[in-house]
Amino acid sequence: MSRSLHKAHRTTPCTNYHPHIGIITTCIVLLFSIIPNIAAADQLTVYSGRAERLIKPALDEFTAKTGIQIALLSSGTTELVNRMKAEGDRSPADVFITNDAGSLELARTAGLFRPLSMREIERAIPPQFRATDNSWIGLSGRFWIITYNTRMVKPDQIKSLLDLADPIWKGKLAIPNAGSEYLHAGVSVIRASIGDDRTKKFLEGLRDNAGTQVYQKSSQIVEAVAKGQVALGIVNHYYVYRHLATQPASPIAVVMPDQQEGGMGAIMNVAGIGVLKHTPRVEQAKLLVEFLVAQAGQKIFADLDKEYPLHPEVQADQALVERKSFRAAMVPLAKLAELRAPTLRLIEEVGMR
Amino acid sequence: MIAVRPSSLSSLQLVALASAALVLLPLIYITTLALSADPAVWSRLWTTRVPELLWNTISLACAVVLLALVLGVSTAWIVTRCEFPGRRLWEVALVLPLAMPTFVLAYVFNYLLGFGGPVEALWQMLAGPQARIFSPQSFLGVTVVMGLATFPFIYLLTRSALLNFNVSFEEIARTCGASPLRRIISVTLPLLRPSIVAGVALVILYVVSDFGAVSLLRYQTLTYAVFQQMTGQLDNQAASILSVLLVILALLFLVTERWFRRKSRFYQTAGRYRAPQRIRCNWLQTVGLTASLAMILGAAFGVPVCLLILWSLSPEALVILDARFFGFVWNSAVLATLAATAGVLIGLPLAYLASRKPTWLNTGCLQAAYAGYVLPGPVAALAVLVLCLNLIPVVYGTVLVLIIAYVLHFLPAGLQSLEPAIQQITPNLEEVARTLGLSARETVRQVTLPLIRNGIIVAWVLIFLQTMKELPATLLLRPVGFDTLAIRVWLEASEEYYQLAAPSALLIVLVGLPALGLLLSRDWRAA
């Protein structure tokens, strides 16, 4: 082959060099990496730390009513807070929904939320369930309860959460894992009520009694108790009632703990919502908040999720323990945020899984 | 050797350097993050979690290796040294468990061995209503699941060693009057040692970096702990500390394996090779062998797949086969295609340079690319995350971050088939092409690339498959609403919605099967 021929061949435009493949691939990758941002143009993006089954029906109803589409990212609460902090103003999220007031308050102090002043909120949600500047708003209430298998435990055997540290329950107790926000919130409340030293002893007892029965999901704890794999479990109340709604014959019941004279009261937390500061879709986001705090939205949380609605005029499900019949621990929700760092340290010190 | 044109070389070299940097930077970043962490965090972790996690991880690795060795070596010996009806079929079928991701196997076993599950019900019929079997969510349970998932690695390597084995060694031992047991212990097993050690190393790295099974079976290992720290804590200090420990652990295993291999080199004597004679089995032995093979394969593949099919056909599962489901399929396919293509494109220059111009720089780049071996999924995710946040925050939350993490994590798998493919073609061919007047680029395009095509295909398929199954990095880095099949399986299975997880799981297994065939025919038999 002559030198000139080879040169001519080399410059033929149709030859497919492999660097070209690289360029094309890079383009494709870049194209795909932009897609999420394009998609976000005409719809509301919701980051949700709640189980998808518990929040999607409410969001679907919102879409059906207003025509506003919603992109939902369901993931861990703390993971999402970290993510929003990292994403800053570029975050695709418009709205953050989660199941822990402490995390909502942390997101507020990190400057992620936009304070809302809306008459609808003031009217529907009592002030103790909102941030001071209304940058997050509670949507539904939940209580730490002790659930037990009726074939294995008698209801009068347990009065207080603190009883669960008793060695007689060794190997019979299921607890949430050390990363779950509702454990953090609960331990924070216990610390605020009985002090760090007693809390530490309590957690050590809990750790030893639970052994390997440490679960990622509350629904798994309820399953384990219902099957008799363990006798007792600590969960948020609505998981038990949701289970009973589908399987009424299940041998499972609820103790509302710490109601005795001088007891600390039941540990309450709320699921809530915040609108992100940078979002250009404030109007749509406000519509979503308005929908969720109004009676229709609150009813979804009450009927479907079996939570306690925060709207005073909406009734909780009949099966639940009447809200007026028990008292909640006296720790303000917003305080959960500042309590959290030392709580995490304590949980780590005890070496919970 | 004719020098390759300097300009094209330097651009290739730049690419190789950039890829090495892509791999090393996250590793360096994560180490600095760990070293700069508050000493209080270090000491708290050391006194509480670290001893338990280290013990759990190491003891699990040892137990799984033992189980996988027993299963792998014995099955390999059976199919190579015994002659019985159906032998050829078993020979191929024993690879099937490799198509089963650990999280799928774990979730099926969660049901099978679970409290009140079918196996326990069966056992209670035999041993009385109060009898309990071991829980799948225990050391023993995780060991069984991981052992069943990994024994084919050892099976494959031992089998090919046994096939290439010169029987004269055994025969000499026999003529010298050694008993059968003595022959196995002092001749056969030592000769198999290099391939067994290679298999063991594969299994250990697999166990140490596994996330799917340990998370679903709630068994605390370092890898799982890194993930939990990342999702449960407001900063990544503790996660980075545990990550560094994990990297060191994996590195230790890797170095030990290399050392072992160097210490024990065996050479087959040239010529006089004779294939071993297979033991003819009578019908009783045949039944026994078939039953035991069927039990192993049934537990590792048959029963799980049957259950997945059954669950996929249940009404609950059929309901979810809608547009959303096909969106997940599409997401998985797109991610895997992009990652595989990017991996091959990045791997090629590295492997090419290291074999054609083995300067310290080029081989160094190649070795650096192998660092992905010691970066389990959550660690790779953490590394890419902190790096992207600090250097290119714009890409955070996009597909690009995921692709970087995949390439980082799976590049070694790709390189392992690219490297030998390139080494096998002699540079003479390229030199001839150059003397005949082709330019350097044309030589690559018309001579080198066609010759290493098979290696490229295998590398691509390997990365594609691994990406399809990848779980922790995808969980941590995926863009909004960008769920993959693997994520759906994990999410549904972790809430024990067995039926809802089944279609996605079945699809992952099915996609893996033809690829397995490809690997069997090209890669392993050549090895």
PDB file of N, CA and C in Angstrom, chain A residues 18, chain B residues 12-23 342-359 361-371 407 411-412 415 418-419 422-423:
ATOM      1  N   HIS A  18     -12.132   4.740  17.360  1.00  0.00           N
ATOM      2  CA  HIS A  18     -12.771   4.443  18.639  1.00  0.00           C
ATOM      3  C   HIS A  18     -12.853   5.631  19.587  1.00  0.00           C
TER       4      HIS A  18
ATOM      5  N   LEU B  12      -3.191   8.465  24.580  1.00  0.00           N
ATOM      6  CA  LEU B  12      -3.625   7.247  25.260  1.00  0.00           C
ATOM      7  C   LEU B  12      -3.180   7.261  26.713  1.00  0.00           C
ATOM      8  N   GLN B  13      -1.912   7.719  26.863  1.00  0.00           N
ATOM      9  CA  GLN B  13      -1.344   7.736  28.195  1.00  0.00           C
ATOM     10  C   GLN B  13      -2.143   8.673  29.110  1.00  0.00           C
ATOM     11  N   LEU B  14      -2.563   9.796  28.507  1.00  0.00           N
ATOM     12  CA  LEU B  14      -3.372  10.745  29.279  1.00  0.00           C
ATOM     13  C   LEU B  14      -4.665  10.086  29.743  1.00  0.00           C
ATOM     14  N   VAL B  15      -5.285   9.364  28.806  1.00  0.00           N
ATOM     15  CA  VAL B  15      -6.537   8.678  29.157  1.00  0.00           C
ATOM     16  C   VAL B  15      -6.300   7.710  30.302  1.00  0.00           C
ATOM     17  N   ALA B  16      -5.187   6.940  30.189  1.00  0.00           N
ATOM     18  CA  ALA B  16      -4.884   5.958  31.226  1.00  0.00           C
ATOM     19  C   ALA B  16      -4.643   6.638  32.564  1.00  0.00           C
ATOM     20  N   LEU B  17      -3.900   7.727  32.524  1.00  0.00           N
ATOM     21  CA  LEU B  17      -3.628   8.457  33.759  1.00  0.00           C
ATOM     22  C   LEU B  17      -4.914   8.980  34.377  1.00  0.00           C
ATOM     23  N   ALA B  18      -5.785   9.503  33.508  1.00  0.00           N
ATOM     24  CA  ALA B  18      -7.048  10.047  34.003  1.00  0.00           C
ATOM     25  C   ALA B  18      -7.885   8.953  34.646  1.00  0.00           C
ATOM     26  N   SER B  19      -7.894   7.757  34.014  1.00  0.00           N
ATOM     27  CA  SER B  19      -8.695   6.664  34.584  1.00  0.00           C
ATOM     28  C   SER B  19      -8.127   6.234  35.924  1.00  0.00           C
ATOM     29  N   ALA B  20      -6.787   6.171  35.994  1.00  0.00           N
ATOM     30  CA  ALA B  20      -6.172   5.785  37.263  1.00  0.00           C
ATOM     31  C   ALA B  20      -6.521   6.802  38.336  1.00  0.00           C
ATOM     32  N   ALA B  21      -6.518   8.070  37.950  1.00  0.00           N
ATOM     33  CA  ALA B  21      -6.854   9.122  38.912  1.00  0.00           C
ATOM     34  C   ALA B  21      -8.306   8.964  39.355  1.00  0.00           C
ATOM     35  N   LEU B  22      -9.175   8.642  38.385  1.00  0.00           N
ATOM     36  CA  LEU B  22     -10.593   8.452  38.702  1.00  0.00           C
ATOM     37  C   LEU B  22     -10.773   7.393  39.782  1.00  0.00           C
ATOM     38  N   VAL B  23      -9.915   6.362  39.712  1.00  0.00           N
ATOM     39  CA  VAL B  23     -10.048   5.279  40.679  1.00  0.00           C
ATOM     40  C   VAL B  23      -9.394   5.638  42.012  1.00  0.00           C
ATOM     41  N   ALA B 342     -18.797   2.376  29.370  1.00  0.00           N
ATOM     42  CA  ALA B 342     -17.784   3.256  29.959  1.00  0.00           C
ATOM     43  C   ALA B 342     -16.644   2.433  30.535  1.00  0.00           C
ATOM     44  N   GLY B 343     -16.981   1.316  31.187  1.00  0.00           N
ATOM     45  CA  GLY B 343     -15.955   0.476  31.794  1.00  0.00           C
ATOM     46  C   GLY B 343     -14.990  -0.073  30.759  1.00  0.00           C
ATOM     47  N   VAL B 344     -15.535  -0.556  29.631  1.00  0.00           N
ATOM     48  CA  VAL B 344     -14.677  -1.108  28.588  1.00  0.00           C
ATOM     49  C   VAL B 344     -13.805  -0.001  27.981  1.00  0.00           C
ATOM     50  N   LEU B 345     -14.414   1.149  27.724  1.00  0.00           N
ATOM     51  CA  LEU B 345     -13.655   2.242  27.114  1.00  0.00           C
ATOM     52  C   LEU B 345     -12.527   2.717  28.011  1.00  0.00           C
ATOM     53  N   ILE B 346     -12.765   2.704  29.303  1.00  0.00           N
ATOM     54  CA  ILE B 346     -11.720   3.138  30.227  1.00  0.00           C
ATOM     55  C   ILE B 346     -10.695   2.032  30.439  1.00  0.00           C
ATOM     56  N   GLY B 347     -11.168   0.782  30.432  1.00  0.00           N
ATOM     57  CA  GLY B 347     -10.271  -0.339  30.692  1.00  0.00           C
ATOM     58  C   GLY B 347      -9.307  -0.607  29.543  1.00  0.00           C
ATOM     59  N   LEU B 348      -9.788  -0.413  28.295  1.00  0.00           N
ATOM     60  CA  LEU B 348      -8.961  -0.752  27.133  1.00  0.00           C
ATOM     61  C   LEU B 348      -7.608  -0.044  27.115  1.00  0.00           C
ATOM     62  N   PRO B 349      -7.578   1.286  27.195  1.00  0.00           N
ATOM     63  CA  PRO B 349      -6.261   1.950  27.158  1.00  0.00           C
ATOM     64  C   PRO B 349      -5.351   1.496  28.287  1.00  0.00           C
ATOM     65  N   LEU B 350      -5.938   1.275  29.458  1.00  0.00           N
ATOM     66  CA  LEU B 350      -5.140   0.829  30.607  1.00  0.00           C
ATOM     67  C   LEU B 350      -4.466  -0.505  30.308  1.00  0.00           C
ATOM     68  N   ALA B 351      -5.282  -1.479  29.868  1.00  0.00           N
ATOM     69  CA  ALA B 351      -4.751  -2.815  29.617  1.00  0.00           C
ATOM     70  C   ALA B 351      -3.790  -2.794  28.445  1.00  0.00           C
ATOM     71  N   TYR B 352      -4.126  -2.016  27.407  1.00  0.00           N
ATOM     72  CA  TYR B 352      -3.291  -1.959  26.202  1.00  0.00           C
ATOM     73  C   TYR B 352      -1.908  -1.401  26.518  1.00  0.00           C
ATOM     74  N   LEU B 353      -1.895  -0.274  27.195  1.00  0.00           N
ATOM     75  CA  LEU B 353      -0.617   0.363  27.509  1.00  0.00           C
ATOM     76  C   LEU B 353       0.232  -0.534  28.395  1.00  0.00           C
ATOM     77  N   ALA B 354      -0.404  -1.134  29.410  1.00  0.00           N
ATOM     78  CA  ALA B 354       0.371  -1.923  30.363  1.00  0.00           C
ATOM     79  C   ALA B 354       0.998  -3.133  29.685  1.00  0.00           C
ATOM     80  N   SER B 355       0.359  -3.666  28.633  1.00  0.00           N
ATOM     81  CA  SER B 355       0.944  -4.844  28.017  1.00  0.00           C
ATOM     82  C   SER B 355       1.890  -4.463  26.870  1.00  0.00           C
ATOM     83  N   ARG B 356       1.649  -3.342  26.181  1.00  0.00           N
ATOM     84  CA  ARG B 356       2.509  -2.971  25.059  1.00  0.00           C
ATOM     85  C   ARG B 356       3.691  -2.100  25.466  1.00  0.00           C
ATOM     86  N   LYS B 357       3.485  -1.228  26.429  1.00  0.00           N
ATOM     87  CA  LYS B 357       4.586  -0.377  26.903  1.00  0.00           C
ATOM     88  C   LYS B 357       4.637  -0.477  28.416  1.00  0.00           C
ATOM     89  N   PRO B 358       5.147  -1.587  28.940  1.00  0.00           N
ATOM     90  CA  PRO B 358       5.060  -1.796  30.391  1.00  0.00           C
ATOM     91  C   PRO B 358       6.056  -0.934  31.180  1.00  0.00           C
ATOM     92  N   THR B 359       5.955   0.360  31.044  1.00  0.00           N
ATOM     93  CA  THR B 359       6.759   1.241  31.895  1.00  0.00           C
ATOM     94  C   THR B 359       6.159   1.221  33.289  1.00  0.00           C
ATOM     95  N   LEU B 361       5.006   3.606  34.882  1.00  0.00           N
ATOM     96  CA  LEU B 361       3.824   4.468  34.917  1.00  0.00           C
ATOM     97  C   LEU B 361       2.592   3.704  34.443  1.00  0.00           C
ATOM     98  N   ASN B 362       2.761   2.995  33.313  1.00  0.00           N
ATOM     99  CA  ASN B 362       1.614   2.300  32.729  1.00  0.00           C
ATOM    100  C   ASN B 362       1.145   1.127  33.583  1.00  0.00           C
ATOM    101  N   THR B 363       2.098   0.338  34.052  1.00  0.00           N
ATOM    102  CA  THR B 363       1.670  -0.782  34.905  1.00  0.00           C
ATOM    103  C   THR B 363       1.090  -0.242  36.207  1.00  0.00           C
ATOM    104  N   GLY B 364       1.648   0.869  36.683  1.00  0.00           N
ATOM    105  CA  GLY B 364       1.119   1.489  37.901  1.00  0.00           C
ATOM    106  C   GLY B 364      -0.337   1.888  37.718  1.00  0.00           C
ATOM    107  N   CYS B 365      -0.630   2.487  36.550  1.00  0.00           N
ATOM    108  CA  CYS B 365      -2.014   2.884  36.270  1.00  0.00           C
ATOM    109  C   CYS B 365      -2.930   1.663  36.292  1.00  0.00           C
ATOM    110  N   LEU B 366      -2.455   0.568  35.672  1.00  0.00           N
ATOM    111  CA  LEU B 366      -3.276  -0.636  35.618  1.00  0.00           C
ATOM    112  C   LEU B 366      -3.527  -1.178  37.027  1.00  0.00           C
ATOM    113  N   GLN B 367      -2.450  -1.233  37.829  1.00  0.00           N
ATOM    114  CA  GLN B 367      -2.612  -1.740  39.186  1.00  0.00           C
ATOM    115  C   GLN B 367      -3.590  -0.865  39.973  1.00  0.00           C
ATOM    116  N   ALA B 368      -3.490   0.443  39.759  1.00  0.00           N
ATOM    117  CA  ALA B 368      -4.386   1.363  40.460  1.00  0.00           C
ATOM    118  C   ALA B 368      -5.831   1.054  40.131  1.00  0.00           C
ATOM    119  N   ALA B 369      -6.061   0.689  38.840  1.00  0.00           N
ATOM    120  CA  ALA B 369      -7.437   0.427  38.429  1.00  0.00           C
ATOM    121  C   ALA B 369      -8.015  -0.781  39.155  1.00  0.00           C
ATOM    122  N   TYR B 370      -7.116  -1.670  39.612  1.00  0.00           N
ATOM    123  CA  TYR B 370      -7.595  -2.843  40.337  1.00  0.00           C
ATOM    124  C   TYR B 370      -8.037  -2.503  41.762  1.00  0.00           C
ATOM    125  N   ALA B 371      -7.838  -1.249  42.166  1.00  0.00           N
ATOM    126  CA  ALA B 371      -8.223  -0.854  43.524  1.00  0.00           C
ATOM    127  C   ALA B 371      -9.709  -1.062  43.774  1.00  0.00           C
ATOM    128  N   VAL B 407     -18.224   2.163  37.470  1.00  0.00           N
ATOM    129  CA  VAL B 407     -16.961   1.925  36.773  1.00  0.00           C
ATOM    130  C   VAL B 407     -15.859   1.667  37.789  1.00  0.00           C
ATOM    131  N   LEU B 411     -14.520  -2.040  37.330  1.00  0.00           N
ATOM    132  CA  LEU B 411     -13.421  -2.012  36.378  1.00  0.00           C
ATOM    133  C   LEU B 411     -12.518  -3.243  36.507  1.00  0.00           C
ATOM    134  N   PRO B 412     -12.166  -3.681  37.726  1.00  0.00           N
ATOM    135  CA  PRO B 412     -11.316  -4.871  37.840  1.00  0.00           C
ATOM    136  C   PRO B 412     -11.912  -6.080  37.132  1.00  0.00           C
ATOM    137  N   LEU B 415     -11.268  -5.608  33.530  1.00  0.00           N
ATOM    138  CA  LEU B 415      -9.841  -5.706  33.201  1.00  0.00           C
ATOM    139  C   LEU B 415      -9.378  -7.141  33.187  1.00  0.00           C
ATOM    140  N   LEU B 418     -10.020  -8.247  29.801  1.00  0.00           N
ATOM    141  CA  LEU B 418      -9.359  -7.442  28.771  1.00  0.00           C
ATOM    142  C   LEU B 418      -7.856  -7.720  28.753  1.00  0.00           C
ATOM    143  N   GLU B 419      -7.274  -7.803  29.963  1.00  0.00           N
ATOM    144  CA  GLU B 419      -5.823  -7.920  30.067  1.00  0.00           C
ATOM    145  C   GLU B 419      -5.277  -9.165  29.358  1.00  0.00           C
ATOM    146  N   ILE B 422      -5.527  -9.011  25.521  1.00  0.00           N
ATOM    147  CA  ILE B 422      -4.516  -8.209  24.844  1.00  0.00           C
ATOM    148  C   ILE B 422      -3.151  -8.888  24.903  1.00  0.00           C
ATOM    149  N   GLN B 423      -2.876  -9.527  26.041  1.00  0.00           N
ATOM    150  CA  GLN B 423      -1.577 -10.178  26.176  1.00  0.00           C
ATOM    151  C   GLN B 423      -1.430 -11.356  25.227  1.00  0.00           C
TER     152      GLN B 423
END
